[in-house]
Tab-separated table of C-alpha atoms in Angstrom:
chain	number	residue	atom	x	y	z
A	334	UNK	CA	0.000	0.000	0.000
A	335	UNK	CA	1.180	3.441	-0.663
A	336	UNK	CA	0.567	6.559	0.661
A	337	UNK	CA	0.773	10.416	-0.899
A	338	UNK	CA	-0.310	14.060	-0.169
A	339	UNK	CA	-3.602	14.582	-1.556
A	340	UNK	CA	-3.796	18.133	-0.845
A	341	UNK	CA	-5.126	20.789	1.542
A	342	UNK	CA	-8.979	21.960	1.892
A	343	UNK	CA	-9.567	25.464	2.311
A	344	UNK	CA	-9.627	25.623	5.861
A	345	UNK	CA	-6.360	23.816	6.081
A	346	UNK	CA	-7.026	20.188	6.812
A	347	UNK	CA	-4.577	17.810	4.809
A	348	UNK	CA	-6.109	14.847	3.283
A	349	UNK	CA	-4.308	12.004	2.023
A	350	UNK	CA	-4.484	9.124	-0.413
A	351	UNK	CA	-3.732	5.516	-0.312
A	352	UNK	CA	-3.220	3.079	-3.144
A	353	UNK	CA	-3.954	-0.577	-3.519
A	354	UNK	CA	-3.225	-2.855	-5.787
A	355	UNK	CA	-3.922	-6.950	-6.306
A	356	UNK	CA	-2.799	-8.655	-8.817
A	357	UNK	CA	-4.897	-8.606	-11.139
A	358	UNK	CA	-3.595	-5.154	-12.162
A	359	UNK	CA	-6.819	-3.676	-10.137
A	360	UNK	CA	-5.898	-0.468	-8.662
A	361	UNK	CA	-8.419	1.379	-5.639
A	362	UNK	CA	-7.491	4.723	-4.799
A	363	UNK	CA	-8.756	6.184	-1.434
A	364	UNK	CA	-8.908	9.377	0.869
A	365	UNK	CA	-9.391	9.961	4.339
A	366	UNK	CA	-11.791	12.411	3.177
A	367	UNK	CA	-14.714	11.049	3.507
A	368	UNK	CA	-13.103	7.891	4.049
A	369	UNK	CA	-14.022	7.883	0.160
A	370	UNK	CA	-13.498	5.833	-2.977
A	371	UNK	CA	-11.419	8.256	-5.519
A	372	UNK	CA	-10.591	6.021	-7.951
A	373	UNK	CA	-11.152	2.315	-9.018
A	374	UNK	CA	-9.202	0.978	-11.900
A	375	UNK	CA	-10.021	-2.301	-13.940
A	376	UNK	CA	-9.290	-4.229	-16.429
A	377	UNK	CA	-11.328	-4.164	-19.551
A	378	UNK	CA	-11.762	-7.110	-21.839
A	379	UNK	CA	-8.566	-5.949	-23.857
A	380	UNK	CA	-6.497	-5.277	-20.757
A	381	UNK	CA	-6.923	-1.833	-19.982
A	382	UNK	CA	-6.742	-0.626	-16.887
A	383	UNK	CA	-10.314	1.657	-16.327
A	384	UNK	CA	-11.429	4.062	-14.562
A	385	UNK	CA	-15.410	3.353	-13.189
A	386	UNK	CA	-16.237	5.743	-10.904
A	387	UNK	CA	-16.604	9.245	-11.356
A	388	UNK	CA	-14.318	11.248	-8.464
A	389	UNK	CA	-12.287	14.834	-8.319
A	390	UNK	CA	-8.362	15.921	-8.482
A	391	UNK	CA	-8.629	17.985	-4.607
A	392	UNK	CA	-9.668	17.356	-1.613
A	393	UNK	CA	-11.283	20.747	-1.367
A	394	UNK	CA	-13.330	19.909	-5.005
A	395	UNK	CA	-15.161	16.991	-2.769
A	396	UNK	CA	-16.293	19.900	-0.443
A	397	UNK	CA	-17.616	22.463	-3.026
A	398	UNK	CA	-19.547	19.709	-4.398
A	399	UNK	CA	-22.601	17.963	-3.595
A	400	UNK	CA	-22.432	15.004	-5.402
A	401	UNK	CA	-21.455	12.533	-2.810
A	402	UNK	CA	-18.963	11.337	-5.072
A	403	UNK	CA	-17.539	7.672	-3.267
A	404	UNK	CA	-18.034	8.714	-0.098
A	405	UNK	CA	-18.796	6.985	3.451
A	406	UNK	CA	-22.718	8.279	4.444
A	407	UNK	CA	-23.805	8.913	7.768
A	408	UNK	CA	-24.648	8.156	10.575
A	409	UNK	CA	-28.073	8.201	8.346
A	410	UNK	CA	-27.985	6.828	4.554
A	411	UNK	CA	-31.230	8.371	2.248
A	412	UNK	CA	-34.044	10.806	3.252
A	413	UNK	CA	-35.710	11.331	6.270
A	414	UNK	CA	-39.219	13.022	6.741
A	415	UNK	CA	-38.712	16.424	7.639
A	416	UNK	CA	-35.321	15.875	9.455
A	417	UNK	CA	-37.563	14.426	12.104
A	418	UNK	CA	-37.769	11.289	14.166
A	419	UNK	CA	-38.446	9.988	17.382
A	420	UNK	CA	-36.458	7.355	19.813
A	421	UNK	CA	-37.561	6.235	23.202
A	422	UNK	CA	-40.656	9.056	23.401
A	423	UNK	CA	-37.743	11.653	22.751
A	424	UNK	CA	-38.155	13.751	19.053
A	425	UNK	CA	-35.042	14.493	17.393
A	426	UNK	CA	-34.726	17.463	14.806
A	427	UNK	CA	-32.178	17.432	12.101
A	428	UNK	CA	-30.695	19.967	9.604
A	429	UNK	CA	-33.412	20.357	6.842
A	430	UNK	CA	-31.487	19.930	3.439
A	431	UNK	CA	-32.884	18.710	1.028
A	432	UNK	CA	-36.599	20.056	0.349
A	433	UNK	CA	-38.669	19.792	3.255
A	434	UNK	CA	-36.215	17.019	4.617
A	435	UNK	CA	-32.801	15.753	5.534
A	436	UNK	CA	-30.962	13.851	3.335
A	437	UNK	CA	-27.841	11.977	4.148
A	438	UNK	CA	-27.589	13.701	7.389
A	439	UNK	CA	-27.220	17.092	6.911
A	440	UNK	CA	-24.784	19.269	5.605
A	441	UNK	CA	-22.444	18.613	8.014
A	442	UNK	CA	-22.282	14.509	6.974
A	443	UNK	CA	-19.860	12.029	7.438
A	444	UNK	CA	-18.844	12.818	4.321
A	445	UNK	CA	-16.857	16.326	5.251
A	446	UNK	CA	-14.392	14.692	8.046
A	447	UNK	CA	-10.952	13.597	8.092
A	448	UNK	CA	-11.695	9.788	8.877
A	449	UNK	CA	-8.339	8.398	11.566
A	450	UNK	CA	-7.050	5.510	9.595
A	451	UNK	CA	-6.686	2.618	12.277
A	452	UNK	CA	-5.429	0.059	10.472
A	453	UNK	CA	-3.445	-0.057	6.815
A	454	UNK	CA	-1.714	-3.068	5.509
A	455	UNK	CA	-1.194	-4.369	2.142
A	456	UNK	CA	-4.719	-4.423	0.308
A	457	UNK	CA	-6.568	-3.470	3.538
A	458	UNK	CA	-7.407	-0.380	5.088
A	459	UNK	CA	-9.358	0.602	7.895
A	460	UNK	CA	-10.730	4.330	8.305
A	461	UNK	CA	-12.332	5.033	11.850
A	462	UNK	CA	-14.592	8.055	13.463
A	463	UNK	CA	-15.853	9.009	16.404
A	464	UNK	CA	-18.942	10.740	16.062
A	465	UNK	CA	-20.076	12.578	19.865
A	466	UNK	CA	-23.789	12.653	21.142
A	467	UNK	CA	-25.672	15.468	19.607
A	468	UNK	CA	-24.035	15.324	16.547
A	469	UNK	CA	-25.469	16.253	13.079
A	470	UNK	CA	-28.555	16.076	15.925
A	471	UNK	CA	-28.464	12.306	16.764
A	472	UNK	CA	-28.159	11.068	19.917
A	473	UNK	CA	-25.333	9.264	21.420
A	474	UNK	CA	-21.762	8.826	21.071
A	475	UNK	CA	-21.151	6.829	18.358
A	476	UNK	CA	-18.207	5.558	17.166
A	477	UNK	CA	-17.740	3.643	13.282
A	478	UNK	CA	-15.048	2.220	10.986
A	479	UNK	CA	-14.930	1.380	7.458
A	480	UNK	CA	-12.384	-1.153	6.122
A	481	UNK	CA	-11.993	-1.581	2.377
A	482	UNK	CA	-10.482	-4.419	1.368
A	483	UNK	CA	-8.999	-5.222	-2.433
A	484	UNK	CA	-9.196	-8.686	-2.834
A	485	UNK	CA	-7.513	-11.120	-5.193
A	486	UNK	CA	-10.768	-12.262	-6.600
A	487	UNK	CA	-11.062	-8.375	-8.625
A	488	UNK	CA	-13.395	-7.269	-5.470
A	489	UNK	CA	-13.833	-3.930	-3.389
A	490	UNK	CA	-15.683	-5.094	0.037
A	491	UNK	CA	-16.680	-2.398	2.337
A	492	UNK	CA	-17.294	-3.452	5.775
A	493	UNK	CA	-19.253	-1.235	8.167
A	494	UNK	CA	-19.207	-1.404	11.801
A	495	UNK	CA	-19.945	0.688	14.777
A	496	UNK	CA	-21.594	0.807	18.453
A	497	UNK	CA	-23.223	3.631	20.419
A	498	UNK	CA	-23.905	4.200	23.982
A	499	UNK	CA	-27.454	5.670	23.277
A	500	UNK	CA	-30.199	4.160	21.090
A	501	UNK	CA	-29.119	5.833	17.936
A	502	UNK	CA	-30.076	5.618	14.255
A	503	UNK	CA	-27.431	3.320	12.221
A	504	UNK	CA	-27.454	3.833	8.491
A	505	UNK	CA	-24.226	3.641	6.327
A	506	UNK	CA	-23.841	3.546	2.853
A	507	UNK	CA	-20.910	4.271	0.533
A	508	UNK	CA	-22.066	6.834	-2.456
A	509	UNK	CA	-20.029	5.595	-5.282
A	510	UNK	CA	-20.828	6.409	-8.770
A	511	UNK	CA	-19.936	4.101	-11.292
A	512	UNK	CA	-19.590	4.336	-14.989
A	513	UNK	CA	-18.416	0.990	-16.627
A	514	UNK	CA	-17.350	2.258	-19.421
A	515	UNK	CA	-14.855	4.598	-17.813
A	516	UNK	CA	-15.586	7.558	-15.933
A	517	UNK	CA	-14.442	9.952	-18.879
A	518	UNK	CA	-17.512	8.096	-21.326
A	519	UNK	CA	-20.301	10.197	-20.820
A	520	UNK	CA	-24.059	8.953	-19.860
A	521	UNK	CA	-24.544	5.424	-18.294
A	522	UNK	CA	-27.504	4.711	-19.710
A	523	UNK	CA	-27.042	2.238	-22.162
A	524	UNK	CA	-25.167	0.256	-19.893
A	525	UNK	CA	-27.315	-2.668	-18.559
A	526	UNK	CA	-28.004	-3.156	-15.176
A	527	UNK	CA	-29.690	-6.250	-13.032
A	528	UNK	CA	-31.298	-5.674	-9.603
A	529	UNK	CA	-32.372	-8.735	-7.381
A	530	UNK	CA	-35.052	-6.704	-6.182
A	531	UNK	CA	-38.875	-8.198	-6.977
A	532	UNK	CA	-40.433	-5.275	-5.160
A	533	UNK	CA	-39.206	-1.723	-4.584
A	534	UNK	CA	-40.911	1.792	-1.757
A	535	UNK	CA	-42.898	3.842	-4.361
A	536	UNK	CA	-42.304	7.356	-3.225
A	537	UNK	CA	-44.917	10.297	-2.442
A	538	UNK	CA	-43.896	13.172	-4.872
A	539	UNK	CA	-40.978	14.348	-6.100
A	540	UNK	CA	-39.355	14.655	-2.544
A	541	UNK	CA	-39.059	11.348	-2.572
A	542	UNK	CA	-40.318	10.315	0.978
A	543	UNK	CA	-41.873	6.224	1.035
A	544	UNK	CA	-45.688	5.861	0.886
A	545	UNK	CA	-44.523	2.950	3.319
A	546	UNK	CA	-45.920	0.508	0.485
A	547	UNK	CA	-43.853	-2.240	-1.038
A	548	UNK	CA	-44.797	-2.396	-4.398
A	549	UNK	CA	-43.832	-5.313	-7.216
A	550	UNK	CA	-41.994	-4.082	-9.967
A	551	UNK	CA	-43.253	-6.438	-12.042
A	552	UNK	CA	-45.478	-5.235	-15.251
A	553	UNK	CA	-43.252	-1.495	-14.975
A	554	UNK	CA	-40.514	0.462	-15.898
A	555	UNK	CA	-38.881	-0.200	-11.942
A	556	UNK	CA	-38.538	-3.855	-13.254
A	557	UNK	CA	-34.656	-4.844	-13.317
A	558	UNK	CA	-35.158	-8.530	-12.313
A	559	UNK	CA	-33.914	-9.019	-16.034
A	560	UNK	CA	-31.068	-6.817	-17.229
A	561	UNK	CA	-31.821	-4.173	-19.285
A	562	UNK	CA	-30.540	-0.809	-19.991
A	563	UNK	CA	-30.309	1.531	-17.310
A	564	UNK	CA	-31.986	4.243	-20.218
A	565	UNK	CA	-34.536	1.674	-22.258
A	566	UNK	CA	-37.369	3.446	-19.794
A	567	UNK	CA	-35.840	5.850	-17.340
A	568	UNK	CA	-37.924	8.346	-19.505
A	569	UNK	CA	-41.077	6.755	-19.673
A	570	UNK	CA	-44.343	7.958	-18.519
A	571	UNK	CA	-44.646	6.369	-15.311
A	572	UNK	CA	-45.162	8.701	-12.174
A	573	UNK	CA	-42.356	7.529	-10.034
A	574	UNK	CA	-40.288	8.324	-12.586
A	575	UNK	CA	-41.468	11.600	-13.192
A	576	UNK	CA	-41.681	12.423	-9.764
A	577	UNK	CA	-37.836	12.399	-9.093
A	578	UNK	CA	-36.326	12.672	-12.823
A	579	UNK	CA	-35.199	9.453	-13.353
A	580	UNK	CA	-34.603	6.056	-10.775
A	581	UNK	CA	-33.736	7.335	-7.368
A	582	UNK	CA	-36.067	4.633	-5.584
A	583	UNK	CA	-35.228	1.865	-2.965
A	584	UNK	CA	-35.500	-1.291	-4.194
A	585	UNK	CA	-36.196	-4.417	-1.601
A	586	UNK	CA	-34.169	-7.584	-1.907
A	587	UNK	CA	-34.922	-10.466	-2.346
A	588	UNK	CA	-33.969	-12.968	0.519
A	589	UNK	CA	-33.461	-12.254	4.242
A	590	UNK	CA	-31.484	-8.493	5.573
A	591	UNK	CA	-28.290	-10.182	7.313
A	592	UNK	CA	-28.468	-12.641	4.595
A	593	UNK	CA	-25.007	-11.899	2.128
A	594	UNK	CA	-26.476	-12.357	-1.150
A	595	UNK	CA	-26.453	-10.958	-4.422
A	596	UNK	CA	-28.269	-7.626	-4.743
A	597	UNK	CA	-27.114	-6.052	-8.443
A	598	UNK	CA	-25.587	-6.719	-11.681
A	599	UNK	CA	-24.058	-4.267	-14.200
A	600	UNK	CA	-21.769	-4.558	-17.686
A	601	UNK	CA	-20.756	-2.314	-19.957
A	602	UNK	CA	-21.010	-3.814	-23.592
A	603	UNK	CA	-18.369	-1.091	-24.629
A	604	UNK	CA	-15.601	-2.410	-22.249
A	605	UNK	CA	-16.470	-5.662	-21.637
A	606	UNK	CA	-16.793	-4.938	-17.622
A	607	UNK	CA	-19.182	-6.770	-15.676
A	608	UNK	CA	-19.848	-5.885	-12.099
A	609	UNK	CA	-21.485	-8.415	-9.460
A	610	UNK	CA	-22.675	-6.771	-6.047
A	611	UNK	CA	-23.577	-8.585	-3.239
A	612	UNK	CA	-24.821	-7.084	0.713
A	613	UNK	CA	-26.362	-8.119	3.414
A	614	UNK	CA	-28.657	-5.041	3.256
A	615	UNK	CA	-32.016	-5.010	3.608
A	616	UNK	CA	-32.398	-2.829	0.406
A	617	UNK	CA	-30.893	-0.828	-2.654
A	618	UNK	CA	-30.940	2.524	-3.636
A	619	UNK	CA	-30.508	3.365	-7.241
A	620	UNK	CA	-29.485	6.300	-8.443
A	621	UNK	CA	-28.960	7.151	-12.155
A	622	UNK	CA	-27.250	10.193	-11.737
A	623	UNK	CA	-30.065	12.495	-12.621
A	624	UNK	CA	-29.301	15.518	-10.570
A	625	UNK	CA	-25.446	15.612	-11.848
A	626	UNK	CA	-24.798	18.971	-13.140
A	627	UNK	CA	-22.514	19.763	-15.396
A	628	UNK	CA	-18.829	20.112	-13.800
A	629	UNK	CA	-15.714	19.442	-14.156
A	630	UNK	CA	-14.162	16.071	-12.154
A	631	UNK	CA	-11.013	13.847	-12.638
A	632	UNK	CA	-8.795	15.260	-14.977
A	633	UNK	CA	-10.497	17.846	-16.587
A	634	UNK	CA	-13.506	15.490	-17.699
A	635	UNK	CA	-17.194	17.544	-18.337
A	636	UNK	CA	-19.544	15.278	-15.768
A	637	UNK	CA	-23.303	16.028	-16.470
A	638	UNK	CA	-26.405	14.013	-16.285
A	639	UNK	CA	-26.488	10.416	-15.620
A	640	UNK	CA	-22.801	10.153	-15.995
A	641	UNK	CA	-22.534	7.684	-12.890
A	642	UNK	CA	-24.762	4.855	-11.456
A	643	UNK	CA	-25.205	4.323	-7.458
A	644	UNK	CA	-25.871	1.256	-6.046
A	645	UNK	CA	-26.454	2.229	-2.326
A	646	UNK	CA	-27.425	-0.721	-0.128
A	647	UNK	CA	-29.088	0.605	3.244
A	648	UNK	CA	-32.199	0.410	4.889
A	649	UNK	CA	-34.787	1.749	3.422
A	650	UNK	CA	-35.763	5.363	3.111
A	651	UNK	CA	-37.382	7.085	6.158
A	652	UNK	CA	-37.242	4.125	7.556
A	653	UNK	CA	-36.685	5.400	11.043
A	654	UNK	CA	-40.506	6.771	10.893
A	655	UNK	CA	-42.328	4.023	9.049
A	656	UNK	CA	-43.055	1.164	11.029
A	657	UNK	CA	-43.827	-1.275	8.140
A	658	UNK	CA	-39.948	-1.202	7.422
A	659	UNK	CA	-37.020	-2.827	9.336
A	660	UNK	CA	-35.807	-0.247	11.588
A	661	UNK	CA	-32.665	1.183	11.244
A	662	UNK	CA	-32.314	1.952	15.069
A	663	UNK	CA	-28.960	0.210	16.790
A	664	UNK	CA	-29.715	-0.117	20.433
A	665	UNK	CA	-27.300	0.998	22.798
A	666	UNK	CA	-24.889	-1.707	23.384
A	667	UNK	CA	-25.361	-3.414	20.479
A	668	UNK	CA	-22.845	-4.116	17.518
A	669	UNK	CA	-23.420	-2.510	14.376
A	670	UNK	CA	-22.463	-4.952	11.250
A	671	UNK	CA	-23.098	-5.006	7.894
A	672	UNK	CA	-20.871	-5.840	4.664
A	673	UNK	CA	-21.373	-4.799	0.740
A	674	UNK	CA	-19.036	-5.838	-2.260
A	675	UNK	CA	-18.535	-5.134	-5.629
A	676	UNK	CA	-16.884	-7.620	-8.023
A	677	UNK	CA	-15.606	-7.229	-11.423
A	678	UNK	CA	-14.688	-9.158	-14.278
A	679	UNK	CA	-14.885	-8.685	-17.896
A	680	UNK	CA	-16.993	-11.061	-20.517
């Protein structure tokens, strides 16, 4: 593993980044920012080494944006009705951030701090925080880690744990975008994508709170049970769709939450890269990149609209309100545990 100066954000914190490599030529690139994914490199079906997820040059370009680009969310993946929620009788209000609600915890996220790396060693790395009672408005001290490990196989396996001293909502997700045709390649959507995921949390309106329904995809444009092109129907006229632009619903997964199985597929027919995820997650979020503005990331490149796909598994949505979903509360005491990988190969 190697180590180098990533760079300084503007009010002075350095960031740095670490390298891995297997030997398969695959080559993760990581920051403490964030404890974030910068840069995954793969091998395409001629050999060369690819880019697939879309990232920036600075440290200080992750902070001016609001993309989420490969970074660690918490301590709350997703949306939450009107920053509110209550835990033991006791109502807790969070930053308002996104419409009428709070999404991804608030402006202040896990996503802004210098992670401590704990542990780093060969194709492992382990990023840590402590995050104190009251913060981002949650109660209790909390205190996560991340490791990412680069395995021999050709896959990136984030695993998530953390404990608290107070019942406390438990969320993380990683918000990598991923383009499989290289990060420089423009819109995703004729890549084709495969989500184990019979039934998915229709949303209300274009805020994109859960009805609290679980609805079968089947017979609609939110059926991926087959793989199919991530823009065959992303236009169509279907409400859901219209209501938030594009896919940016929670899908449910088939089998048991705690049950490591496989939750997506995804291949580029331009590279040759196929992608296999796998979680023990209750549920998926998909994200097509509609809200992507135009800007400039890695290298110069123009990003703009659906130039990245995320696969986010978490609980579901607002899940902390709705009592028809698991809860996403971690009892004081308890262990928090949860693992997500990504695999690739080329065919």
């Amino acid at each position: 593993m190697e180590k180098i100066q990533f760079g300084k954000t503007a009010d002075g914190r350095e960031a740095s980044l670490y390298i891995l490599k297997n030997e398969k030529g695959m080559v993760l690139k990581l920051t403490d920012l964030g404890a974030a994914i910068v840069s995954l490199q793969v091998p395409d079906r001629e050999g060369k080494l690819t880019d697939v997820v879309l990232g920036y040059d600075t440290p200080q370009e992750y902070l001016d944006n609001t993309c989420y680009f490969g970074a660690v969310i918490g301590r709350n993946g997703n949306r939450i009705d009107k920053g509110r929620f209550s835990i033991g009788g006791k109502t807790y209000q969070l930053a308002v951030n996104d419409n009428d609600n709070n999404l991804h915890s608030g402006p202040e996220g896990f996503d802004r701090r210098i992670w401590d790396v704990k542990e780093a060693e060969g194709q492992e790395i382990t990023f840590a925080l402590e995050s104190p009672d009251g913060d981002q408005g949650f109660p209790g001290n909390f205190c996560v880690q991340v490791t990412y490990t680069l395995t021999e196989e050709g896959g990136v396996r984030l695993t998530y744990e953390g404990e608290t001293d107070q019942d406390t909502v438990a969320n993380l997700t990683n918000h990598v975008y991923f383009n499989l045709t290289g990060h420089d390649s423009g819109s995703v959507e004729d890549q084709e994508l495969m989500l184990a995921a019979p039934s998915y949390t229709p949303v209300r309106d274009y805020q994109a709170i859960p009805t609290g329904e679980i609805a079968p995809v089947e017979g609609t444009p939110m059926d991926f049970t087959k793989a199919k092109a991530i823009g065959k129907e992303i236009d169509a006229d279907f409400e859901q769709l219209k209501h938030v632009g594009g896919y940016d619903h929670n899908f449910v997964l088939a089998g048991q939450p705690g049950e490591f199985r496989k939750m997506a597929e995804g291949f580029s027919q331009s590279s040759g890269i196929f992608m296999e995820a796998y979680t023990d997650c209750a549920g998926v979020q998909f994200y097509a990149g509609n809200g992507i503005s135009p800007h400039k990331g890695k290298g110069g490149v123009q990003y703009g609209k659906r130039q990245g796909f995320c696969l986010e598994s978490q609980y579901f949505p607002d899940s902390v309100n709705q009592d028809v979903f698991a809860s996403p509360v971690l009892k004081a005491g308890e262990k928090y545990h949860t693992v997500t990988e990504y695999r690739f190969s080329v065919k």
